[in-house]
PDB file of C-alpha atoms in Angstrom:
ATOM      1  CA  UNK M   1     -24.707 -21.856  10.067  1.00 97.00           C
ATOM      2  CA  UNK M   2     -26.505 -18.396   9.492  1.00 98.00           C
ATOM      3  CA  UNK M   3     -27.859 -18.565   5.808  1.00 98.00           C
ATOM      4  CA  UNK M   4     -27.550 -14.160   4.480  1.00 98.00           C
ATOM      5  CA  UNK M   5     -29.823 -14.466   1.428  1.00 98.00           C
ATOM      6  CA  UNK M   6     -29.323 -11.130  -0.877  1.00 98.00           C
ATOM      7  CA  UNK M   7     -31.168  -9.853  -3.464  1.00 98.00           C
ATOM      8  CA  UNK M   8     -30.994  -9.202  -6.094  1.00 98.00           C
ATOM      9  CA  UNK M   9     -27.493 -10.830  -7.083  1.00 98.00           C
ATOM     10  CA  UNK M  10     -27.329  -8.142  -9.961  1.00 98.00           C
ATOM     11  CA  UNK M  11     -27.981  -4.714 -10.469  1.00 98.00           C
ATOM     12  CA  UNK M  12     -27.610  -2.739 -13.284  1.00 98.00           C
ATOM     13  CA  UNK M  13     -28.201   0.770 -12.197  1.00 98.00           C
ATOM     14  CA  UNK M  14     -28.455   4.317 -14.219  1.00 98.00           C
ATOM     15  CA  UNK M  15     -25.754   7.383 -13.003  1.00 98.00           C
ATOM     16  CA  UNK M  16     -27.806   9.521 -10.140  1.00 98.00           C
ATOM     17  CA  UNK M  17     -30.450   6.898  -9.428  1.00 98.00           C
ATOM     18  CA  UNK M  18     -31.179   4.968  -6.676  1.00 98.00           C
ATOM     19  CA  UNK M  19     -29.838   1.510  -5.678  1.00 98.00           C
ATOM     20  CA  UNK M  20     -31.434  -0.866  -3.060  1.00 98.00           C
ATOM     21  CA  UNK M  21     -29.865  -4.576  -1.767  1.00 98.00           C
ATOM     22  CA  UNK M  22     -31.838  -6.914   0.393  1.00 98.00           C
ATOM     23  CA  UNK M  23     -30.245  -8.692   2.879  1.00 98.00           C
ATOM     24  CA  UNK M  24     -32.170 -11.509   4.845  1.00 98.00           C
ATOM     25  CA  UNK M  25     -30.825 -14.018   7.813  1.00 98.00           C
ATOM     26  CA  UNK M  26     -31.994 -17.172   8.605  1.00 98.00           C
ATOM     27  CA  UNK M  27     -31.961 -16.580  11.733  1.00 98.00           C
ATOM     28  CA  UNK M  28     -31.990 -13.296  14.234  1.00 98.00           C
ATOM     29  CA  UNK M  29     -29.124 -11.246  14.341  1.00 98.00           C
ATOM     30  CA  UNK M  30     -29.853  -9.827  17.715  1.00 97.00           C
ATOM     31  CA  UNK M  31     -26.779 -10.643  20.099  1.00 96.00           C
ATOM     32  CA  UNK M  32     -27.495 -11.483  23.612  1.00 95.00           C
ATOM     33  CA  UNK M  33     -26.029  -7.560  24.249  1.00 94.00           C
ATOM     34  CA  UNK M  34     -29.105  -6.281  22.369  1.00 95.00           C
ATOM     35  CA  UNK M  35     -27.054  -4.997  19.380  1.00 96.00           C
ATOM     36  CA  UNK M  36     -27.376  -6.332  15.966  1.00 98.00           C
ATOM     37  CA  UNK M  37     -24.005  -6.870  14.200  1.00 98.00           C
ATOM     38  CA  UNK M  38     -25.424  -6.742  10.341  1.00 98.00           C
ATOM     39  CA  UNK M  39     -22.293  -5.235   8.065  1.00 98.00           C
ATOM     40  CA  UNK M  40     -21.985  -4.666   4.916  1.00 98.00           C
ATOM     41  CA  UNK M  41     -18.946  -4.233   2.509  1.00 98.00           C
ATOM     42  CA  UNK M  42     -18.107  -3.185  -0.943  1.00 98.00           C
ATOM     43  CA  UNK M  43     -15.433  -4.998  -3.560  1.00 98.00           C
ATOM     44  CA  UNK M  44     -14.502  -2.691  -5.959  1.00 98.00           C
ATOM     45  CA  UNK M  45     -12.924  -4.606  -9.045  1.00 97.00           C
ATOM     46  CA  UNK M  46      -9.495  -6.015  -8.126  1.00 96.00           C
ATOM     47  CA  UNK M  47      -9.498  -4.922  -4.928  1.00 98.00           C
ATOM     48  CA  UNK M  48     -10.103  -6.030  -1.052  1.00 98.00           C
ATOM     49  CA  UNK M  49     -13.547  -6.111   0.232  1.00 98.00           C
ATOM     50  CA  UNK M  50     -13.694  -2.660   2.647  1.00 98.00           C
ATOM     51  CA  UNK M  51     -16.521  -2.746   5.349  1.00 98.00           C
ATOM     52  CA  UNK M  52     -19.194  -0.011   4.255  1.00 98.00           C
ATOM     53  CA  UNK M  53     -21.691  -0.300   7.212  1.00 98.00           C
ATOM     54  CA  UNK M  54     -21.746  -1.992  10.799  1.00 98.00           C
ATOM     55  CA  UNK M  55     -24.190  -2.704  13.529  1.00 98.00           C
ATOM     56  CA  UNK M  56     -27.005  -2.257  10.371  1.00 98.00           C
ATOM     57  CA  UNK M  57     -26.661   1.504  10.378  1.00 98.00           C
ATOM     58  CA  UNK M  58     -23.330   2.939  11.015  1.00 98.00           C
ATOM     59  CA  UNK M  59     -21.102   4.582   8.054  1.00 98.00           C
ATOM     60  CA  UNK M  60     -17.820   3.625   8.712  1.00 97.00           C
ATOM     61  CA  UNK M  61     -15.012   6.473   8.371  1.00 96.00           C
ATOM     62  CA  UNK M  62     -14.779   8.047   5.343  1.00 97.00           C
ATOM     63  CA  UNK M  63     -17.827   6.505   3.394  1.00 98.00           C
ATOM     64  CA  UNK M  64     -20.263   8.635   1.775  1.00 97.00           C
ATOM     65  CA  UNK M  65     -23.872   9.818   3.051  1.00 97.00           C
ATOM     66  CA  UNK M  66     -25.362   8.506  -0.164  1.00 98.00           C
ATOM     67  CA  UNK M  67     -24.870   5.206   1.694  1.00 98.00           C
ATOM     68  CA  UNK M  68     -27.313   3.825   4.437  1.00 98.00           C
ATOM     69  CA  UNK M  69     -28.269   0.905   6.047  1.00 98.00           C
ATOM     70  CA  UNK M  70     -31.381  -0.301   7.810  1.00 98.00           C
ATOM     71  CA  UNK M  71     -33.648  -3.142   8.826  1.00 98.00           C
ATOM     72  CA  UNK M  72     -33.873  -5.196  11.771  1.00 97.00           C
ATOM     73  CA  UNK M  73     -33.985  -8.802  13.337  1.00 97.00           C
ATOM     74  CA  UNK M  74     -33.672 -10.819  10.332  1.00 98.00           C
ATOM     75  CA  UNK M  75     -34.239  -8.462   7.509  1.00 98.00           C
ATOM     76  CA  UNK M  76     -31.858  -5.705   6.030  1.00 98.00           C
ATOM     77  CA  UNK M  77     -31.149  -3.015   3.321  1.00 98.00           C
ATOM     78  CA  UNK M  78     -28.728  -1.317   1.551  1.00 98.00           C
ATOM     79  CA  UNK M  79     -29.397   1.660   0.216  1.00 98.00           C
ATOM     80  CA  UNK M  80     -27.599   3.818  -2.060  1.00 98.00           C
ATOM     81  CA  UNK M  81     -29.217   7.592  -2.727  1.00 98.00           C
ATOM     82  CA  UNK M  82     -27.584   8.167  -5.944  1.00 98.00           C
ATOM     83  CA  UNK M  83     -25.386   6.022  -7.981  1.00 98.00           C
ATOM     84  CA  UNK M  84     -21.961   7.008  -9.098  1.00 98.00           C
ATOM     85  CA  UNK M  85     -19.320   5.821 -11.226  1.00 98.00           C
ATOM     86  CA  UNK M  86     -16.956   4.689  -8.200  1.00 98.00           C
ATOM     87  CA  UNK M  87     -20.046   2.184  -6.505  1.00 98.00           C
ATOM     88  CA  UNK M  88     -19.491  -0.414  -9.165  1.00 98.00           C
ATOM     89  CA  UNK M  89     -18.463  -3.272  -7.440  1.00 98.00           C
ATOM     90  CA  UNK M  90     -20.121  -6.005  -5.403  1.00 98.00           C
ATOM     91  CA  UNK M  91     -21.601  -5.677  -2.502  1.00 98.00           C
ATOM     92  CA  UNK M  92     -21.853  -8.728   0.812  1.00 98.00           C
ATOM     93  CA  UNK M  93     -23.734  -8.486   3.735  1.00 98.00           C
ATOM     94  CA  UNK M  94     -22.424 -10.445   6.788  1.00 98.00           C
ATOM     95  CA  UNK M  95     -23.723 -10.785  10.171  1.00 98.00           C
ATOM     96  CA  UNK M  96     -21.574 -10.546  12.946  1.00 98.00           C
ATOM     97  CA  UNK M  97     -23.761 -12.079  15.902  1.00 98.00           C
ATOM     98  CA  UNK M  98     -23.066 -16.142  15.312  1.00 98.00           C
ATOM     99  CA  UNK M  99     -20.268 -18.348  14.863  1.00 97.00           C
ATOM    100  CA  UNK M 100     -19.348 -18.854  12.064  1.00 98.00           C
ATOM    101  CA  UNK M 101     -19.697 -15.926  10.422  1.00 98.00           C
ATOM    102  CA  UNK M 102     -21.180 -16.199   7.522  1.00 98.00           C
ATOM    103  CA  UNK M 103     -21.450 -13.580   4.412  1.00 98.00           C
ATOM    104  CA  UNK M 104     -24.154 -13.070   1.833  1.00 98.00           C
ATOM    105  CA  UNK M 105     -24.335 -14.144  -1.504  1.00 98.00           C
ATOM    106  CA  UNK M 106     -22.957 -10.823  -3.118  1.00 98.00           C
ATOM    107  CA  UNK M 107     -24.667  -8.118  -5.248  1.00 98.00           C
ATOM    108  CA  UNK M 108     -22.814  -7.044  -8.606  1.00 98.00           C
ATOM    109  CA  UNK M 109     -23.529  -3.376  -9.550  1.00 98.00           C
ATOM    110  CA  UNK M 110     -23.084  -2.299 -12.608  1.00 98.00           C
ATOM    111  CA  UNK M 111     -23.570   1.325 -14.507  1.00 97.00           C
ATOM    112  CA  UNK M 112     -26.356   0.802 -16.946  1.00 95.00           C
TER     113      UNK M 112
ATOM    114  CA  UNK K   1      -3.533   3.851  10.020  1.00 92.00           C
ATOM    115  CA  UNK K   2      -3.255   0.005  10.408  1.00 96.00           C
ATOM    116  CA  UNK K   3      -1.637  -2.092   6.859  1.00 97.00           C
ATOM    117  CA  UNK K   4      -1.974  -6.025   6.419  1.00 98.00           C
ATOM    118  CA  UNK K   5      -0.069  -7.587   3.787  1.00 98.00           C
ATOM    119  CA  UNK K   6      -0.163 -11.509   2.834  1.00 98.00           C
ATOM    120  CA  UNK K   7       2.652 -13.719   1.980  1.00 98.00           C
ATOM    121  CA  UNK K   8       3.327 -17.063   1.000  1.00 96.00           C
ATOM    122  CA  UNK K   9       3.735 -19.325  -1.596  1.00 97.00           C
ATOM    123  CA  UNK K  10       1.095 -19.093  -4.708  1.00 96.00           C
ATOM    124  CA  UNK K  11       1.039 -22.499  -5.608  1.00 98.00           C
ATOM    125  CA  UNK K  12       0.314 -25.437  -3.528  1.00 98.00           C
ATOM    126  CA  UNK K  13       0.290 -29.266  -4.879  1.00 98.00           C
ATOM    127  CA  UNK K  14      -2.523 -31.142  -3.941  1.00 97.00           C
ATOM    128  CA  UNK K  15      -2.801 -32.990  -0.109  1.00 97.00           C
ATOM    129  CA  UNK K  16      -0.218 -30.606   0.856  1.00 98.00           C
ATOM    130  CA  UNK K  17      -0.021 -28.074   3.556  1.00 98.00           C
ATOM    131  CA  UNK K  18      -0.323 -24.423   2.685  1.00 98.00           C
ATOM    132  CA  UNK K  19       1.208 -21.484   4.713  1.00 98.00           C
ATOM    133  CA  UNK K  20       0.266 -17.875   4.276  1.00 98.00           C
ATOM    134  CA  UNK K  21       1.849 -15.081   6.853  1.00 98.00           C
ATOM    135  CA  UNK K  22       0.074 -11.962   7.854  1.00 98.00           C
ATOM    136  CA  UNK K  23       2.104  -9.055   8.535  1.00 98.00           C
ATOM    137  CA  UNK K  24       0.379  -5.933  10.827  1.00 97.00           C
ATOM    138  CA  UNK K  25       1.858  -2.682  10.526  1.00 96.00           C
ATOM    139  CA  UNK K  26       0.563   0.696  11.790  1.00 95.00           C
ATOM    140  CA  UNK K  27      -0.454  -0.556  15.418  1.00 91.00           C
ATOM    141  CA  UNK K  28      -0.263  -3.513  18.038  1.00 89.00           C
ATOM    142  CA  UNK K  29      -1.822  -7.133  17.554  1.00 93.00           C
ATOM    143  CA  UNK K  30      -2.353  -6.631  21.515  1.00 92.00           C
ATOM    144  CA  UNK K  31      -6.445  -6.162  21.961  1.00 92.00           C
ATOM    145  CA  UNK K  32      -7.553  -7.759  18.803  1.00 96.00           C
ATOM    146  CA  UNK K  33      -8.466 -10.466  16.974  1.00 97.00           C
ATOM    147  CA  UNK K  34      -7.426 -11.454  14.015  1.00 98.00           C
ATOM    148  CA  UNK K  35      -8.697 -13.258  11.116  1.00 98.00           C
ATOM    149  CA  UNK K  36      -8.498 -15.834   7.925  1.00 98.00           C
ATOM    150  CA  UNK K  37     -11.049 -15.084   5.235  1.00 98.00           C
ATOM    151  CA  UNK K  38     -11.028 -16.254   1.336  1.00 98.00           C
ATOM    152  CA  UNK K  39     -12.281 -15.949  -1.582  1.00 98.00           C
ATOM    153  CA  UNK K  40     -12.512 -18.377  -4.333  1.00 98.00           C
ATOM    154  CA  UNK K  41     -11.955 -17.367  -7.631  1.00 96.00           C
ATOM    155  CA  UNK K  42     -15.452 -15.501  -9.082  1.00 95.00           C
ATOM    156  CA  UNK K  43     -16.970 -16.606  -6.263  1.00 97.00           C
ATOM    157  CA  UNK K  44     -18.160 -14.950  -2.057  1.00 97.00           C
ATOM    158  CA  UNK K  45     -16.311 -14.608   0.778  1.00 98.00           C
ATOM    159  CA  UNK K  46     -16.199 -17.467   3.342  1.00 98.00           C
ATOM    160  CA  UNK K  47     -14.514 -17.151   6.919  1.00 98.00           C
ATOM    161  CA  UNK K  48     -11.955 -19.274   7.610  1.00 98.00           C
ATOM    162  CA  UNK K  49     -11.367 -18.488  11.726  1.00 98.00           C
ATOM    163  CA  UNK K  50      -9.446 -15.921  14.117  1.00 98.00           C
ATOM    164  CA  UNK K  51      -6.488 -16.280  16.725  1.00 98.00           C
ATOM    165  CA  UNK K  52      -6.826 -13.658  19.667  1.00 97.00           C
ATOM    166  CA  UNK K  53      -4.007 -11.810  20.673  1.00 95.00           C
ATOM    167  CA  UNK K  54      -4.244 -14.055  24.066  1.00 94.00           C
ATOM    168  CA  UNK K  55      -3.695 -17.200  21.633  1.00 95.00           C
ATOM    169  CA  UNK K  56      -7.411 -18.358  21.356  1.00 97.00           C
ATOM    170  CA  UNK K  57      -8.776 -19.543  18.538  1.00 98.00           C
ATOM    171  CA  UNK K  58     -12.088 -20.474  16.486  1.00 98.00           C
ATOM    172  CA  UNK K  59     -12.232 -22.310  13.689  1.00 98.00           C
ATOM    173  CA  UNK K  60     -14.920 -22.232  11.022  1.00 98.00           C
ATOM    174  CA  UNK K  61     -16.336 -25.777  11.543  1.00 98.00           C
ATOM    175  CA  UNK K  62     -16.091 -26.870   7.807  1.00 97.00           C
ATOM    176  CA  UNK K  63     -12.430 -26.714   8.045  1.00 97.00           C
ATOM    177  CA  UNK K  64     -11.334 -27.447  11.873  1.00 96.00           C
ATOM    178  CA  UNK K  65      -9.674 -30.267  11.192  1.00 97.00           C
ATOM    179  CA  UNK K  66      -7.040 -28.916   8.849  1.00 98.00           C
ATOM    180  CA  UNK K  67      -6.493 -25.636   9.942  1.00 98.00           C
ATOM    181  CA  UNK K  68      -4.463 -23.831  12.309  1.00 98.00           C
ATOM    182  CA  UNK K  69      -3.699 -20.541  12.797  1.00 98.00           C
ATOM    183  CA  UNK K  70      -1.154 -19.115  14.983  1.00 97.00           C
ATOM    184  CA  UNK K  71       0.502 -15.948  16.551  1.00 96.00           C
ATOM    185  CA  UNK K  72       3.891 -14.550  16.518  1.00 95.00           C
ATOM    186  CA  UNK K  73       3.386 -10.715  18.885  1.00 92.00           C
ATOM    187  CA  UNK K  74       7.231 -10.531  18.579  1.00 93.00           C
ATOM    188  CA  UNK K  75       7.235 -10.335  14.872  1.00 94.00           C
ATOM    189  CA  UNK K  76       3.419  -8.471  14.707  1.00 95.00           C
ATOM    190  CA  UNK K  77       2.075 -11.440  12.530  1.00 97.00           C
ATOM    191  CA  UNK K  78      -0.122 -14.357  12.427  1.00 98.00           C
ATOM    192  CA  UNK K  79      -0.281 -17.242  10.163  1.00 98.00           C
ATOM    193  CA  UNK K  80      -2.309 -19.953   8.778  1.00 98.00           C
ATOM    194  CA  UNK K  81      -1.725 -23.511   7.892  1.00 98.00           C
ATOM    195  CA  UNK K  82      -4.354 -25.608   5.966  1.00 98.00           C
ATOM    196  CA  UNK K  83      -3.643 -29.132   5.719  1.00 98.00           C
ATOM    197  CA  UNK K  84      -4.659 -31.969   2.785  1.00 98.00           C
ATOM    198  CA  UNK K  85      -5.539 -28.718   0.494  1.00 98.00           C
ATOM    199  CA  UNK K  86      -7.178 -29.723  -2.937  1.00 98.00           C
ATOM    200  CA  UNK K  87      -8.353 -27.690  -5.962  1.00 98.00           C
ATOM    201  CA  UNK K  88     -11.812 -26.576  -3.813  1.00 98.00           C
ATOM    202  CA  UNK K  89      -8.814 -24.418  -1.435  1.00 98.00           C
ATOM    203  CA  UNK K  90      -7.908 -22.265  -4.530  1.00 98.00           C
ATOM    204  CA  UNK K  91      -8.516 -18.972  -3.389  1.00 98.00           C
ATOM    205  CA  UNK K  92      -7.620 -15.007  -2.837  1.00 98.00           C
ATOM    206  CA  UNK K  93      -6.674 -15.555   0.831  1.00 98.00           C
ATOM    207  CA  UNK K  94      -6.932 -12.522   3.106  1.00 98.00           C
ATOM    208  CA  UNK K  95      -6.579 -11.260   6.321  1.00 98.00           C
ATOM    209  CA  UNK K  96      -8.279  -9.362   8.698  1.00 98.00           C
ATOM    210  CA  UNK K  97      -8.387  -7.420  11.709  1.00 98.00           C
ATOM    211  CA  UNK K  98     -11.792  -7.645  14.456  1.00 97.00           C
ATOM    212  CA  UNK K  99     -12.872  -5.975  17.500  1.00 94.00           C
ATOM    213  CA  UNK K 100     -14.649  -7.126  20.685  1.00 94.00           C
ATOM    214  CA  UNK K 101     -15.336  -4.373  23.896  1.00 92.00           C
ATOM    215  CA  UNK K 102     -17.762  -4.874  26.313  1.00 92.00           C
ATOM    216  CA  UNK K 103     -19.156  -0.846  25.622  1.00 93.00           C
ATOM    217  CA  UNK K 104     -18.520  -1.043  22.059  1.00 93.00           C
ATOM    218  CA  UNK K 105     -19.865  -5.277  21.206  1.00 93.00           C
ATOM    219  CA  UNK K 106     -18.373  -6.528  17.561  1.00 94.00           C
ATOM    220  CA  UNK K 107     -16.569  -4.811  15.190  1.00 94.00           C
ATOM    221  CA  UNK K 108     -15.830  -7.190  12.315  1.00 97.00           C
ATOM    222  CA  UNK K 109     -13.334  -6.669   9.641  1.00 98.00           C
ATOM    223  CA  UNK K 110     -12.735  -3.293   9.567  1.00 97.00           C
ATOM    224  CA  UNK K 111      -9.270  -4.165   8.190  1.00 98.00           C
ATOM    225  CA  UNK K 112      -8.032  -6.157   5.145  1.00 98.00           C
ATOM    226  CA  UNK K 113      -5.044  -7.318   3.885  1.00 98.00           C
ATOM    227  CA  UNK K 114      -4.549  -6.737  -0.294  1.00 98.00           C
ATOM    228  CA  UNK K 115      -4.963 -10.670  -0.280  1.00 98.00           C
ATOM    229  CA  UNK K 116      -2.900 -13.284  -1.894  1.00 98.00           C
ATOM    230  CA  UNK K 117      -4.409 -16.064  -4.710  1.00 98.00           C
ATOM    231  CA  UNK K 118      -3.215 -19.100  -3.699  1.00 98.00           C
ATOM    232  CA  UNK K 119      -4.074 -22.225  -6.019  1.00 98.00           C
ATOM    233  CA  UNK K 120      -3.431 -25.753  -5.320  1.00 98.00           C
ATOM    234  CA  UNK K 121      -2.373 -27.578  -8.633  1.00 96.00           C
ATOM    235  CA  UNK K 122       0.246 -30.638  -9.029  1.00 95.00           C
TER     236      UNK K 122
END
């Protein structure tokens, strides 16, 4: 299985700053159609994870610009420009390229 | 705008079988595949496997041999049974919708269900 490694597991984080997540594989998440299925999602307290982020870089519907992804091959971030109230929650990476899928570790953010 | 909702019993006795149904509103099973994930208690998110609307399946490997999931287009749900549970299946079990296209590639998850805790106790 795929091994996502994340980092750091928590992150306390000050209104209006910056937050960063590091995502790594153990192996490459290129498919064989030269995409790169790296997603992320957010769990808000209580609730349902909701996908954030596909194919590294794309915002799905309705998510905020404050959130971006990046990275490549086997190494990939999560950032978020400024920090609000509603981004508490934690936050899994999970590649979509091998069988089985396989999630990260998750990231709890927390308001400092 | 596409709804999953869980049902099933929430308490399972120990090397029994446990049954959750997933029930898709908003839009057609047809051209999908859809999936098992859970979530133990505190813990990450592990995926369980996927039936395609054509009735093909994939298992996640740790748990082939006791699960099954299966397809009902009539009725717009899909199900999954996991055999010889113990304490280790307690769980928030949910479900969830993926994509495959040939212009598009992947597109994992970008449904869930609310989830349902299941926990296997005597």
């Amino acid at each position: 299985d795929v091994v996502m490694t994340q980092s750091p597991l928590s992150l306390p984080v000050t209104l209006g700053q910056p937050a960063s997540i590091s995502c790594r594989s153990s192996q490459s998440l290129v498919y064989s159609d030269g995409n790169t299925y790296l997603n992320w999602f957010q769990q808000r307290p209580g609730q349902s994870p909701r996908r954030l982020i596909y194919k590294v870089s794309k915002r799905d519907s309705g998510v905020p610009d404050r959130f971006s992804g990046s990275g490549s091959g086997t190494d990939f971030t999560l950032k978020i420009s400024r920090v609000e109230a509603e981004d508490v929650g934690v936050y899994y990476c999970m590649q979509g390229t091998h069988w089985p899928r396989t999630f990260g570790q998750g990231t709890k953010l927390e308001i400092k | 705008q596409v709804q999953l909702q869980e049902s099933g019993p929430g308490l399972v006795k120990p090397s029994e079988t446990l049954s959750l149904t997933c029930s898709v509103s908003g839009g057609s099973i047809s051209n999908y595949y859809w999936n098992w994930i859970r979530q133990p208690p505190g813990k990450g998110l592990d995926w369980i496997g996927y039936i395609h609307y054509t009735g093909s399946t994939n298992y996640n490997p740790s748990l082939k041999s006791r699960v099954t999931i299966s397809l009902d287009t009539s009725k717009n749900q899909f199900s999954l049974k996991l055999s010889s549970v113990t304490a280790a299946d307690t769980a928030v079990y949910y479900c969830a919708r993926q994509a495959f296209s040939y212009s598009s590639g992947w597109s994992d998850f970008d449904y869930w269900g609310q989830g349902t805790l299941v926990t296997v106790s005597p």
